[in-house]
PDB file of C-alpha atoms in Angstrom:
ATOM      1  CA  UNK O   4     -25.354   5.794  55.240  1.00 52.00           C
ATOM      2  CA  UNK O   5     -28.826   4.934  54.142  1.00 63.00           C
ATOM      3  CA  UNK O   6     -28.391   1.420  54.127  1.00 70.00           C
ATOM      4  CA  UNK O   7     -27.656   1.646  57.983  1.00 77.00           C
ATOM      5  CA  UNK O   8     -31.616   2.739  58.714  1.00 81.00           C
ATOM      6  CA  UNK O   9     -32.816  -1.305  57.641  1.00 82.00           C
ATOM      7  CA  UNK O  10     -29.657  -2.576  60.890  1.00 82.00           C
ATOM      8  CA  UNK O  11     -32.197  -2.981  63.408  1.00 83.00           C
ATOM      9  CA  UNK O  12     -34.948  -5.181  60.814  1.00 85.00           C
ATOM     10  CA  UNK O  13     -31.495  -7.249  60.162  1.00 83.00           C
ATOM     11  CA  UNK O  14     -30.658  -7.868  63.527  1.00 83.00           C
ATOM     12  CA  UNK O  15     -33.934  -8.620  64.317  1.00 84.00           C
ATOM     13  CA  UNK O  16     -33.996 -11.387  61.256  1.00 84.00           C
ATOM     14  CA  UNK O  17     -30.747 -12.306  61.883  1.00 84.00           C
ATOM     15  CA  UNK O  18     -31.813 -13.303  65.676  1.00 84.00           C
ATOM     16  CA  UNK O  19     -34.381 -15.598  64.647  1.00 86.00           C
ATOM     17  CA  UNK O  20     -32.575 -17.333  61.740  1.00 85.00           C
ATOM     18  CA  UNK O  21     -31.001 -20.707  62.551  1.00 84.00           C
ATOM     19  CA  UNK O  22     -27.622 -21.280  60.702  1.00 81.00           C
ATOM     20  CA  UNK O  23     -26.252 -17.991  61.664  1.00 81.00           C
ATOM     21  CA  UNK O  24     -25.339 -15.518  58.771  1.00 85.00           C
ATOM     22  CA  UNK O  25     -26.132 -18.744  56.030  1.00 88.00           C
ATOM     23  CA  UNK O  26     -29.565 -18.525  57.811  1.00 88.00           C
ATOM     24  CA  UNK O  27     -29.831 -15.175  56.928  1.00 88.00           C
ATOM     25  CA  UNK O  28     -28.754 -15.235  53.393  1.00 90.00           C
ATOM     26  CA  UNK O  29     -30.651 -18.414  52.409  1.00 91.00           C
ATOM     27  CA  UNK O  30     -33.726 -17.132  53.807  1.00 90.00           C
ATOM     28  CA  UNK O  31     -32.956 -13.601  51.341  1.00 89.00           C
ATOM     29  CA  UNK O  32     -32.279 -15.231  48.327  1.00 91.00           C
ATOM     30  CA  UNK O  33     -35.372 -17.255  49.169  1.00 92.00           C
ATOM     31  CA  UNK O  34     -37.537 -14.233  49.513  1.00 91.00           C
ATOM     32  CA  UNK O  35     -35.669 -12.644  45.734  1.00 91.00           C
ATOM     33  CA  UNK O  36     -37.034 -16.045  44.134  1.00 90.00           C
ATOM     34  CA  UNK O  37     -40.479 -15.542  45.606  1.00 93.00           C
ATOM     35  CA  UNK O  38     -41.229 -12.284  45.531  1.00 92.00           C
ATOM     36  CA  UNK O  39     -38.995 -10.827  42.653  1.00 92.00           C
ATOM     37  CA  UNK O  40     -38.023 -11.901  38.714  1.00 92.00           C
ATOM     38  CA  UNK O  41     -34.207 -11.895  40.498  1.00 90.00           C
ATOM     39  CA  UNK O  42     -33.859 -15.085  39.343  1.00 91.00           C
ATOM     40  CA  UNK O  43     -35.783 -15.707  35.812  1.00 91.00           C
ATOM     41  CA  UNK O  44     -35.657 -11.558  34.796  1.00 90.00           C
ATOM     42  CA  UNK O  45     -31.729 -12.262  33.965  1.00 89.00           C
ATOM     43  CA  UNK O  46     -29.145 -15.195  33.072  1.00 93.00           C
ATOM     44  CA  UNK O  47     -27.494 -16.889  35.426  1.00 92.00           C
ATOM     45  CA  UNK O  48     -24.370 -15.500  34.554  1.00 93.00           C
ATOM     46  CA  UNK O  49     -25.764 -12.141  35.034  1.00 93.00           C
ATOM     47  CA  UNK O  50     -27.413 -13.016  38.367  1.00 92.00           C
ATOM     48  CA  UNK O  51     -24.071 -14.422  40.011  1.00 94.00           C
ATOM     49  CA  UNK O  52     -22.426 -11.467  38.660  1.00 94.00           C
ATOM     50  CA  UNK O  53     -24.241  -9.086  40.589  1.00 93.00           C
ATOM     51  CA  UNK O  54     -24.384 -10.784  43.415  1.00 94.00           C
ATOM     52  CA  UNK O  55     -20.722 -11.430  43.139  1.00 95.00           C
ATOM     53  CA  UNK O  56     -20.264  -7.462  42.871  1.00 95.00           C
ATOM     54  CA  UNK O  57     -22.140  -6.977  46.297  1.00 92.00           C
ATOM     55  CA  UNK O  58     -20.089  -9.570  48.235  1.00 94.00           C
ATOM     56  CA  UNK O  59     -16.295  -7.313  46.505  1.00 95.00           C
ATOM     57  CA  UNK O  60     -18.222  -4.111  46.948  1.00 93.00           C
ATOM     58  CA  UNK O  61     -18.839  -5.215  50.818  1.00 91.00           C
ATOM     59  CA  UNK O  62     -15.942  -7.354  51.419  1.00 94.00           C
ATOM     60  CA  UNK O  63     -13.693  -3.932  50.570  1.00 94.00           C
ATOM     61  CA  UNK O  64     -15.478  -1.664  52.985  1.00 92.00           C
ATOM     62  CA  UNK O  65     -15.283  -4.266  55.841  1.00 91.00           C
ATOM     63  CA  UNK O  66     -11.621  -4.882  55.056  1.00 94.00           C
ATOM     64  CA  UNK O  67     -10.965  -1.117  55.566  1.00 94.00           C
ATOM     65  CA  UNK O  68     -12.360  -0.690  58.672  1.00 91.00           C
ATOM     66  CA  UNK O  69     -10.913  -3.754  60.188  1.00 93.00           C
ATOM     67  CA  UNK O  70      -7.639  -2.367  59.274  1.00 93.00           C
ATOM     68  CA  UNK O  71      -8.453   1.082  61.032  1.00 93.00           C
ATOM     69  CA  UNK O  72      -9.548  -0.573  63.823  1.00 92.00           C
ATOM     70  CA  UNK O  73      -6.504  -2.496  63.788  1.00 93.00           C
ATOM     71  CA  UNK O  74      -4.634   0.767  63.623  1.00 93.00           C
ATOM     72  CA  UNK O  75      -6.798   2.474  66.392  1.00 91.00           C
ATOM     73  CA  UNK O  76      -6.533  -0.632  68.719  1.00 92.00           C
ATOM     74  CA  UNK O  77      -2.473  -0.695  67.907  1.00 94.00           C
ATOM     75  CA  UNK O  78      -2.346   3.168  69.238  1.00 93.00           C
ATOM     76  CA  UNK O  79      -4.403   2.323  72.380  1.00 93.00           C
ATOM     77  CA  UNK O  80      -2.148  -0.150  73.068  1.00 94.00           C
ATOM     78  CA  UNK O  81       1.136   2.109  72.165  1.00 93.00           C
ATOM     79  CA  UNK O  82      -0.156   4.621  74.469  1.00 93.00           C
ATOM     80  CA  UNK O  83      -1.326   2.179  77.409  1.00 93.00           C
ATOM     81  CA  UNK O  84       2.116   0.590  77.101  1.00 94.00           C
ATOM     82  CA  UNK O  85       3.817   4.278  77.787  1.00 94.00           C
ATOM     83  CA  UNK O  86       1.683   4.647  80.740  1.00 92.00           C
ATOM     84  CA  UNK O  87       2.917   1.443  82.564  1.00 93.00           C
ATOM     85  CA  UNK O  88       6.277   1.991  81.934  1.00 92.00           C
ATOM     86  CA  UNK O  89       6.236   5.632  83.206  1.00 91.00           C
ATOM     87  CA  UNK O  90       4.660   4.178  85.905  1.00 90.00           C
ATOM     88  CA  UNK O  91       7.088   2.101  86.807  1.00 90.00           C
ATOM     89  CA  UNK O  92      10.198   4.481  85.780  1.00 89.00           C
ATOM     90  CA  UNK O  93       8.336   6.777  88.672  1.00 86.00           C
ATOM     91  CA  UNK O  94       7.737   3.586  91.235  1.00 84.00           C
ATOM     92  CA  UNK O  95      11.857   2.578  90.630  1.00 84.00           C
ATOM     93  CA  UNK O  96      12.926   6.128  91.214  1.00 81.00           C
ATOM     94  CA  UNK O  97      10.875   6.649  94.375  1.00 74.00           C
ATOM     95  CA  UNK O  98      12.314   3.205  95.880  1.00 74.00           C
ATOM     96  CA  UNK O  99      15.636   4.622  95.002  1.00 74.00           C
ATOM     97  CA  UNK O 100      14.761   7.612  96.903  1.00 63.00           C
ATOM     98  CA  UNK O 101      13.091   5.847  99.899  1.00 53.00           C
ATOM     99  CA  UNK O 102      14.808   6.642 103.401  1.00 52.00           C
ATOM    100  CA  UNK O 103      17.369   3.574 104.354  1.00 52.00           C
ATOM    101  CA  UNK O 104      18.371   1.820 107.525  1.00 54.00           C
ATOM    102  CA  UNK O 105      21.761   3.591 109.170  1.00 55.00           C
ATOM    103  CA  UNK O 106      23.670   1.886 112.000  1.00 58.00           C
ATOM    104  CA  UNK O 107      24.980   4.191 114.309  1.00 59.00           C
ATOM    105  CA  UNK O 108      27.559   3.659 117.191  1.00 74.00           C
ATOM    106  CA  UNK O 109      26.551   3.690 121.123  1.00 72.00           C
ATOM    107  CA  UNK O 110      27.738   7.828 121.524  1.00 76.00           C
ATOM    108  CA  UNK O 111      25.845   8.566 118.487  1.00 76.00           C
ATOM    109  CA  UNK O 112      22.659   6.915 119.834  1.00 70.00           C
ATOM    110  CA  UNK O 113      23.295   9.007 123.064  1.00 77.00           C
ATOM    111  CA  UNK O 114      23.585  12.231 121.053  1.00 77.00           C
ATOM    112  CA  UNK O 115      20.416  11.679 118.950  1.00 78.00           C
ATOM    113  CA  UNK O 116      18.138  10.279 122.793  1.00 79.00           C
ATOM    114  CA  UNK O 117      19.515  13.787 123.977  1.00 82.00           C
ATOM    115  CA  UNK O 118      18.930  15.704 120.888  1.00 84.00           C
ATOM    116  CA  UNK O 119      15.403  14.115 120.648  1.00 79.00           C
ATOM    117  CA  UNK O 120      14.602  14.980 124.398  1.00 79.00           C
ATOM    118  CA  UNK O 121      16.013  18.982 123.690  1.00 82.00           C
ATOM    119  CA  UNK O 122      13.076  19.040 121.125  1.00 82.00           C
ATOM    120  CA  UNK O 123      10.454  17.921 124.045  1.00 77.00           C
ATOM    121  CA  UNK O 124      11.236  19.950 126.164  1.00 74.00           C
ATOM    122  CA  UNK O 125      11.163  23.305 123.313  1.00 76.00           C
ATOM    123  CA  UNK O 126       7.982  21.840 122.028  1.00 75.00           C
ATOM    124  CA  UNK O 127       6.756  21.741 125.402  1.00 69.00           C
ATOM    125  CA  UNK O 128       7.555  25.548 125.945  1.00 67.00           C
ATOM    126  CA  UNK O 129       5.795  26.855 123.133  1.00 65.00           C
ATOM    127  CA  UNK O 130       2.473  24.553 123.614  1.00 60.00           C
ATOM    128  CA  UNK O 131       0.964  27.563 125.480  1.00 58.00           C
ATOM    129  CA  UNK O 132       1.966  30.277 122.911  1.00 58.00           C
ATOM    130  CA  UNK O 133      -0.032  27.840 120.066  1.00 56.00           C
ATOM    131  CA  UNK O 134      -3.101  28.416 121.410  1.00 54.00           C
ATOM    132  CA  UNK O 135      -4.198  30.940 119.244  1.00 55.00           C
ATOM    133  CA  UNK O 136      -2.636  28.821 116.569  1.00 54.00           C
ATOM    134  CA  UNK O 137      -5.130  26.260 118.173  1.00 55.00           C
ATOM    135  CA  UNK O 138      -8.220  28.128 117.708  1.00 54.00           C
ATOM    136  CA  UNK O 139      -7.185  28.908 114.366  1.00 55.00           C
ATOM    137  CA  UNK O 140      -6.472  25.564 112.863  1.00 57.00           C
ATOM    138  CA  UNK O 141      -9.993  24.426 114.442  1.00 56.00           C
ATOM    139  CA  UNK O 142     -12.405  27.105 112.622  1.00 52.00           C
ATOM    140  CA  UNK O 143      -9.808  25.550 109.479  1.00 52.00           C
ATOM    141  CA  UNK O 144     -11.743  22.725 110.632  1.00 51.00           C
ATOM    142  CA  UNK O 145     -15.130  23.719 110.593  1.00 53.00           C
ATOM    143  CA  UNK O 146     -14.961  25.639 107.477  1.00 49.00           C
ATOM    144  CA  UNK O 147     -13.429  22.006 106.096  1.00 51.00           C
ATOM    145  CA  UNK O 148     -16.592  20.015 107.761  1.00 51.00           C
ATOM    146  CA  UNK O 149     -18.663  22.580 105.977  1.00 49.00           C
ATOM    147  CA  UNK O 150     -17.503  21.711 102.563  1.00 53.00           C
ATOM    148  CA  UNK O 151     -17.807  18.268 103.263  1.00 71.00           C
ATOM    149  CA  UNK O 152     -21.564  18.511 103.964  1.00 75.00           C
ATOM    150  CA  UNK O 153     -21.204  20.224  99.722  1.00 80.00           C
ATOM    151  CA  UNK O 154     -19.413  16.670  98.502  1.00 81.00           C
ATOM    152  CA  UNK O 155     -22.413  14.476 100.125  1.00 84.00           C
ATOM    153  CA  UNK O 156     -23.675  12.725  98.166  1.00 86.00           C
ATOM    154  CA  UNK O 157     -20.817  12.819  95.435  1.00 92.00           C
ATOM    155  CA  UNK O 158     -19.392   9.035  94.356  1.00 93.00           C
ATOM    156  CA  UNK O 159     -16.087   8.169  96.069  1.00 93.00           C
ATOM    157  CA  UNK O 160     -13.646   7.589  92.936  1.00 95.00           C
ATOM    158  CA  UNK O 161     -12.205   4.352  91.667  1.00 94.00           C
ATOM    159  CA  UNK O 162      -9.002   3.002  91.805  1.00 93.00           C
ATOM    160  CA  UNK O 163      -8.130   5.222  88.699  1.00 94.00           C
ATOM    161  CA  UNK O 164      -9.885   8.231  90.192  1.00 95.00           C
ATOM    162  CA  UNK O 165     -12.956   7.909  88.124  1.00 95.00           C
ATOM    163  CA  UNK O 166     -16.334   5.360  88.522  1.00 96.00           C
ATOM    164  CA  UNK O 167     -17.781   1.972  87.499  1.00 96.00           C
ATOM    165  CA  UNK O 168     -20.919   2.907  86.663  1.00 96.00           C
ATOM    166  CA  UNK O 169     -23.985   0.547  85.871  1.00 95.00           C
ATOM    167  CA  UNK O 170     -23.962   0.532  81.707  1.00 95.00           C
ATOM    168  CA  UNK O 171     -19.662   2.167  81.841  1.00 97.00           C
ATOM    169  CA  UNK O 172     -16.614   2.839  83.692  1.00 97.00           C
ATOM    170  CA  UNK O 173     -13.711   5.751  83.633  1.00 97.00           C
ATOM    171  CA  UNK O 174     -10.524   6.297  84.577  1.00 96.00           C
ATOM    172  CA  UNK O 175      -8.165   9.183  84.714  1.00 95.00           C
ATOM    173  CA  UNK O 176      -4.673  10.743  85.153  1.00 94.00           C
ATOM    174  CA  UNK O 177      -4.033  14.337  84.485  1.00 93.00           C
ATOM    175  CA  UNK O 178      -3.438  13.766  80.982  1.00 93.00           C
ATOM    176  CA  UNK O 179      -6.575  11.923  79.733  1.00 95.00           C
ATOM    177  CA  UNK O 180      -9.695   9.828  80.359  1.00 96.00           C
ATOM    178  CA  UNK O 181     -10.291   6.167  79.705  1.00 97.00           C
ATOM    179  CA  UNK O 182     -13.730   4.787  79.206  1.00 97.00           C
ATOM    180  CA  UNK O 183     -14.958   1.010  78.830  1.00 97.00           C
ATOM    181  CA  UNK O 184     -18.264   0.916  77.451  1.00 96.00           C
ATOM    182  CA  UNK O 185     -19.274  -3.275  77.570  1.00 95.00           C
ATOM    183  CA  UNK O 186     -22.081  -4.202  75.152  1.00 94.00           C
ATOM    184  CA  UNK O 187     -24.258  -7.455  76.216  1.00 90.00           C
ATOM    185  CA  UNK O 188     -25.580  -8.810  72.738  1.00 90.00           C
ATOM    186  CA  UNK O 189     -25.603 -11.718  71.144  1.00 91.00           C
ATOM    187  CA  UNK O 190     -23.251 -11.178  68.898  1.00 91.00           C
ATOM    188  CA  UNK O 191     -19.736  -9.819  68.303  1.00 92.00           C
ATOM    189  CA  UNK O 192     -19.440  -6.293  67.938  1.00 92.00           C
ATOM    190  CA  UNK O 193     -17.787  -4.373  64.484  1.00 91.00           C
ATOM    191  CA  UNK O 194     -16.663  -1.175  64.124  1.00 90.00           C
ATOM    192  CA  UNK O 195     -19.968  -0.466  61.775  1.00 92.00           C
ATOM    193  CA  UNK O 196     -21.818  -1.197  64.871  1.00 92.00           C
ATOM    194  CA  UNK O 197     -21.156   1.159  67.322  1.00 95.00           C
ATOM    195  CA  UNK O 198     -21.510   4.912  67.586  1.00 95.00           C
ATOM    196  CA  UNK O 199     -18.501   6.712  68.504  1.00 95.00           C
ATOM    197  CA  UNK O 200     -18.741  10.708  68.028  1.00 96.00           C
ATOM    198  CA  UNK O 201     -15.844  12.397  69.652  1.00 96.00           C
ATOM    199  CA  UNK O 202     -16.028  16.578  69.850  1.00 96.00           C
ATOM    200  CA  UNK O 203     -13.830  18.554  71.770  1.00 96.00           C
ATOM    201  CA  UNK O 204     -17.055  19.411  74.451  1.00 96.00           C
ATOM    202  CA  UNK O 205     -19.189  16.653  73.364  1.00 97.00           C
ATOM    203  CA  UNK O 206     -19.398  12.532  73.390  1.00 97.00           C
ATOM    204  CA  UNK O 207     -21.708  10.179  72.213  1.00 97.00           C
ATOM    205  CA  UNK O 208     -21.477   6.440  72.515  1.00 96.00           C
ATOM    206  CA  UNK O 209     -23.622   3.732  71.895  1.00 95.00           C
ATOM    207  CA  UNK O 210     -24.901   0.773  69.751  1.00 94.00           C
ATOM    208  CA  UNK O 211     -26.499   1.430  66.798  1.00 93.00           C
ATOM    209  CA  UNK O 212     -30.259   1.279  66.935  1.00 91.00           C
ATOM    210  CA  UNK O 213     -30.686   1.522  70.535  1.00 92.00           C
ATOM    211  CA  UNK O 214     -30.915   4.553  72.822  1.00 94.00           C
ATOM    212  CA  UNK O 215     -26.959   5.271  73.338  1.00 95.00           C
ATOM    213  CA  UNK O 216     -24.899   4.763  76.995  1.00 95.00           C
ATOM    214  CA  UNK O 217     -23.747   8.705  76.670  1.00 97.00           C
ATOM    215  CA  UNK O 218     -24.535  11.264  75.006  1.00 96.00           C
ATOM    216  CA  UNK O 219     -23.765  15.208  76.196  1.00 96.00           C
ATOM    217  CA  UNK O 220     -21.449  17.747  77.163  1.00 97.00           C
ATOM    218  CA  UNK O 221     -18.100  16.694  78.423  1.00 97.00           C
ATOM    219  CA  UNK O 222     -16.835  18.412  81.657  1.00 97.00           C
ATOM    220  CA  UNK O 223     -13.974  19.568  80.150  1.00 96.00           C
ATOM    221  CA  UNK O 224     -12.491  19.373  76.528  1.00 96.00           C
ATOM    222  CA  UNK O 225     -10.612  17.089  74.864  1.00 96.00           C
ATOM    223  CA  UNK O 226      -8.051  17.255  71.596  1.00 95.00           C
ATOM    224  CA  UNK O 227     -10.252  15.271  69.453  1.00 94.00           C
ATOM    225  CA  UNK O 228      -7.080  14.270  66.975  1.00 95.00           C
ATOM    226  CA  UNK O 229      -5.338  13.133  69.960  1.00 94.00           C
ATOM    227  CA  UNK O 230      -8.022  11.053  70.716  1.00 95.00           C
ATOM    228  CA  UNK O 231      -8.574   7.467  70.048  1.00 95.00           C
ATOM    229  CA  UNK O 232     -10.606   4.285  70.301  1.00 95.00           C
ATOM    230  CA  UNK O 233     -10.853   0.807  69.783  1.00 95.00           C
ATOM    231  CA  UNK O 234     -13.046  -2.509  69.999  1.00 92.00           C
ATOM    232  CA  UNK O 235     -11.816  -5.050  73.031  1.00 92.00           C
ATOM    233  CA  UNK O 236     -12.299  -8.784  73.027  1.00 91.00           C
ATOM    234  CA  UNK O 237     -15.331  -8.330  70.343  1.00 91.00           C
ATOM    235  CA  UNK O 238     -17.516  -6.761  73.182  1.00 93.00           C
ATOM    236  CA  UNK O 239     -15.869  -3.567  74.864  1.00 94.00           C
ATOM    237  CA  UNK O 240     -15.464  -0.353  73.424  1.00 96.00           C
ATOM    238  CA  UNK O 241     -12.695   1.246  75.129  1.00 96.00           C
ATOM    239  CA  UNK O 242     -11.967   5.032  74.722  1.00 96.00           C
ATOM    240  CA  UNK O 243      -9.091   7.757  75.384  1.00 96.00           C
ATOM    241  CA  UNK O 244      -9.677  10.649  75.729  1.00 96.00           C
ATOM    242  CA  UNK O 245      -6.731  13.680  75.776  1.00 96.00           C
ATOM    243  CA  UNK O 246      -7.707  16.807  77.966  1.00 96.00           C
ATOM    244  CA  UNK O 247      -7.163  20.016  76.970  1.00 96.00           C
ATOM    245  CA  UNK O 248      -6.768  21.446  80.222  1.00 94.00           C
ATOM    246  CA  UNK O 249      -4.404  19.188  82.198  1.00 91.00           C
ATOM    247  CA  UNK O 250      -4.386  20.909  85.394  1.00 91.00           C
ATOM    248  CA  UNK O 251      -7.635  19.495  86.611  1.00 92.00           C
ATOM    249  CA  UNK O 252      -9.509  16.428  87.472  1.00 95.00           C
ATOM    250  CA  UNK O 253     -13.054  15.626  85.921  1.00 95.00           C
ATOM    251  CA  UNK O 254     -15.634  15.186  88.463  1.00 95.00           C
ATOM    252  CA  UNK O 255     -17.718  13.062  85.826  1.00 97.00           C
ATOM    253  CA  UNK O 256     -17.588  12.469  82.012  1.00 97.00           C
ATOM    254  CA  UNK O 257     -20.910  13.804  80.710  1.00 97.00           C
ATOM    255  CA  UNK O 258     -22.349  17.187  82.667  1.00 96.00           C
ATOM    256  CA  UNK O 259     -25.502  14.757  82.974  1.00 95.00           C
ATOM    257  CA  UNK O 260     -23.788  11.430  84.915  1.00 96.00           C
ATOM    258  CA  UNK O 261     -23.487  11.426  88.653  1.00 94.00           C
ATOM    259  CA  UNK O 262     -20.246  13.482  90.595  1.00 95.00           C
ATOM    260  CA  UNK O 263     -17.741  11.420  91.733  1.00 95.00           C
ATOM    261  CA  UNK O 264     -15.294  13.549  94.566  1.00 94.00           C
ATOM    262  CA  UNK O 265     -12.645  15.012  93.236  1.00 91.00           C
ATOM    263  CA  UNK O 266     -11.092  15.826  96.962  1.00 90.00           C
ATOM    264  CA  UNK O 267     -10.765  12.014  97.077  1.00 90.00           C
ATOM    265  CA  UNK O 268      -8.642  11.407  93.850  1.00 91.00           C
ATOM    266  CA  UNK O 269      -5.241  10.015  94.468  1.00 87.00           C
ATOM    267  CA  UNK O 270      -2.908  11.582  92.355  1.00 78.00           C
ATOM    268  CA  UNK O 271      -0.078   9.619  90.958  1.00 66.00           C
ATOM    269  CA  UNK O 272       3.466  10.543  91.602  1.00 42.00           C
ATOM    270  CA  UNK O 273       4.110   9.585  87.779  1.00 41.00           C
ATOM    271  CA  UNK O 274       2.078  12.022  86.483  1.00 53.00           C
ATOM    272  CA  UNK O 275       3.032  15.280  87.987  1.00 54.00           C
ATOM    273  CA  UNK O 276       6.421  14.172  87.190  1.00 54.00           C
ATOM    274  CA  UNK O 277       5.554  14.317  83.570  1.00 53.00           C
ATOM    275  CA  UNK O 278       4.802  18.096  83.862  1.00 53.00           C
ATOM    276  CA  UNK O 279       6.891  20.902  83.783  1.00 53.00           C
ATOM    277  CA  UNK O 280       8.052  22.354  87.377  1.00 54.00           C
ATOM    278  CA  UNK O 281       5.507  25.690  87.613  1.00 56.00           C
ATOM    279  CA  UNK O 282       3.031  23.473  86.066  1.00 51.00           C
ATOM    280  CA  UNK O 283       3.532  20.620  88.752  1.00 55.00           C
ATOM    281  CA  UNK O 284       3.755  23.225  91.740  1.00 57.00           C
ATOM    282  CA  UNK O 285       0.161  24.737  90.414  1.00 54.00           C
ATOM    283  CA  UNK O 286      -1.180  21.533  90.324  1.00 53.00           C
ATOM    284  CA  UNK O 287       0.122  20.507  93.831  1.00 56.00           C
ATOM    285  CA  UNK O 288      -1.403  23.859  95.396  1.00 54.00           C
ATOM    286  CA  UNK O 289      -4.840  22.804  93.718  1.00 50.00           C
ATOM    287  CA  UNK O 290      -5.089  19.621  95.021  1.00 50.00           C
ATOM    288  CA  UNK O 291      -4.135  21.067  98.507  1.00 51.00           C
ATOM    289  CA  UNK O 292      -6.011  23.952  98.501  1.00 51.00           C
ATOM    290  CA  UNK O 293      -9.154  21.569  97.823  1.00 45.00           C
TER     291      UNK O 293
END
C-alpha cells in the first residue's frame, strides 16, 4: 500500500514522542491546526466526523489481520502439537520394543558361556581369510576421510538438525522447516510490520523499512499453501515451511547462508515412521550411503 512508504518517518516520530501513541497523535493534530484550515475550513461536526471515519476505516483493517494472525498462530500451534505427540507415540513404541532382562537357569548359562566361546574360536579362524576384507574396508576409509576434508568448514547442525544463526535459527524433520526470526525494537511487532513472502523456491523475511534477515532462493521447495506463519510473544516471527521433496535434508535455508553438515543430522525415528515403507527404505540408504 502507499500509505506503507511514510512507516519509517512514523517510527521515527513515534520514537521521539513522549506519551506513546497519544504523543504521536497530539503532536499530528497539533501540526493540522498549525499548518492546515483542518480545523476552521469545516464544522466541528464535520471535523470529528472524518476523523471518526479514519479511526472505523483503520480499526477494521487491524481487526482483520489480528484475526488471521490469530488463525495462522492457531495452525502453528495445531501442527506443533501433532509433532510432539508423534513424537512421543514413536518414543512409547520404541520403549515397548526395547530388549528386556531374562533370567535364565544355571544349565542355560552353561549352554550360552559355551555357545559364546564356539563363536571365538570360528571368529578366530576366519581372522586370516578377512584380510583382504581388511584392506578393503580401510581404502572405505580413506575415500570417507577424503570427503570429510569436502564438509570442512560446513556448520555442525543443531539439536533440530538445522542452525542458530546470528540475526535467525532453523529447524527440520523430513517433512518441513521451522524458522524463528527475533526482532530487537522497541516496540511490539504487528502483522503490518513484518515482511513475510513465501514462494515455492524463494523467501523473504524481514521488518519493514530495514534491509530484511533473508531474502533468496530456498534450497529446496516448499508447498506454499501448506505453509504457514505466525507472530510469537509480540517479538518472534516463527515460520513453517512444508518441503516438496521429503526425501532430503536442507543443508541451509537460503542458497546464500552458510552450510550446515548434512552427514551430521540425526534423523528421528518418528519421522521415517511417518513415511511409507519404499519411501522409508530410500531414505535410510541415503542417509547411509552419505
Amino acid at each position: 500500500m502507499s500509505e506503507e512508504k511514510f512507516d519509517g518517518m512514523f517510527l521515527g516520530m513515534a520514537e521521539q514522542c513522549e506519551g506513546g501513541i497519544m504523543g504521536l497523535m497530539d503532536s499530528f493534530f497539533g501540526f493540522l491546526g498549525r499548518k492546515s484550515d483542518f480545523y476552521t475550513g469545516a464544522t466541528q461536526e464535520k471535523v470529528e466526523k472524518m476523523v471518526l471515519d479514519a479511526v472505523r476505516k483503520h480499526h477494521k483493517v487491524a481487526a482483520q489481520k489480528l484475526a488471521e494472525e490469530k488463525k495462522s498462530k492457531e495452525m502453528a500451534e495445531k501442527r506443533r502439537q501433532e509433532r510432539i505427540a508423534k513424537e512421543k507415540a514413536a518414543a512409547a513404541a520404541s520403549e515397548r520394543s526395547a530388549p528386556k532382562i531374562v533370567e535364565v537357569t544355571d544349565e542355560e548359562a552353561e549352554a550360552i558361556e559355551k555357545e559364546n566361546a564356539k563363536k571365538k574360536v570360528d571368529a578366530a579362524g576366519a581372522k586370516d581369510s578377512g584380510s583382504d576384507s581388511t584392506k578393503s574396508n580401510d581404502a572405505k576409509a580413506d575415500e570417507e576421510d577424503e570427503e570429510d576434508e569436502k564438509d570442512k568448514g560446513k556448520i555442525k547442525p543443531n539439536s533440530g538438525n538445522g542452525a542458530d544463526m546470528e540475526t535467525y535459527s532453523w529447524t527440520q524433520t523430513l517433512q518441513d522447516v521451522e524458522i524463528r526470526v527475533p526482532f530487537t525494537v522497541p516496540f511490539p511487532i504487528k502483522g503490518k510490520d513484518v515482511v513475510v513472502d513465501i514462494q515455492q523456491k524463494k523467501l523473504k523475511i524481514g521488518l519493514k523499512g530495514s534491509p530484511p534477515i533473508l531474502d533468496g532462493e530456498m534450497y529446496g521447495k516448499v508447498k506454499v499453501e501448506e505453509c504457514t506463519w505466525c507472530i510469537e510473544d509480540r517479538k518472534i516471527v516463527l515460520l513453517n515451511l512444508e518441503k516438496v521433496n521429503k526425501m532430503e535434508w536442507w543443508n541451509r535455508v537460503t542458497l546464500d547462508q552458510p552450510e550446515i553438515n548434512t552427514k551430521k543430522v540425526n534423523p528421528e525415528n518418528s519421522k521415517l515412521s511417518d513415511l511409507d515403507g519404499e519411501t522409508r527404505s530410500m531414505v535410510e540408504k541415503r542417509k547411509n550411503d552419505v
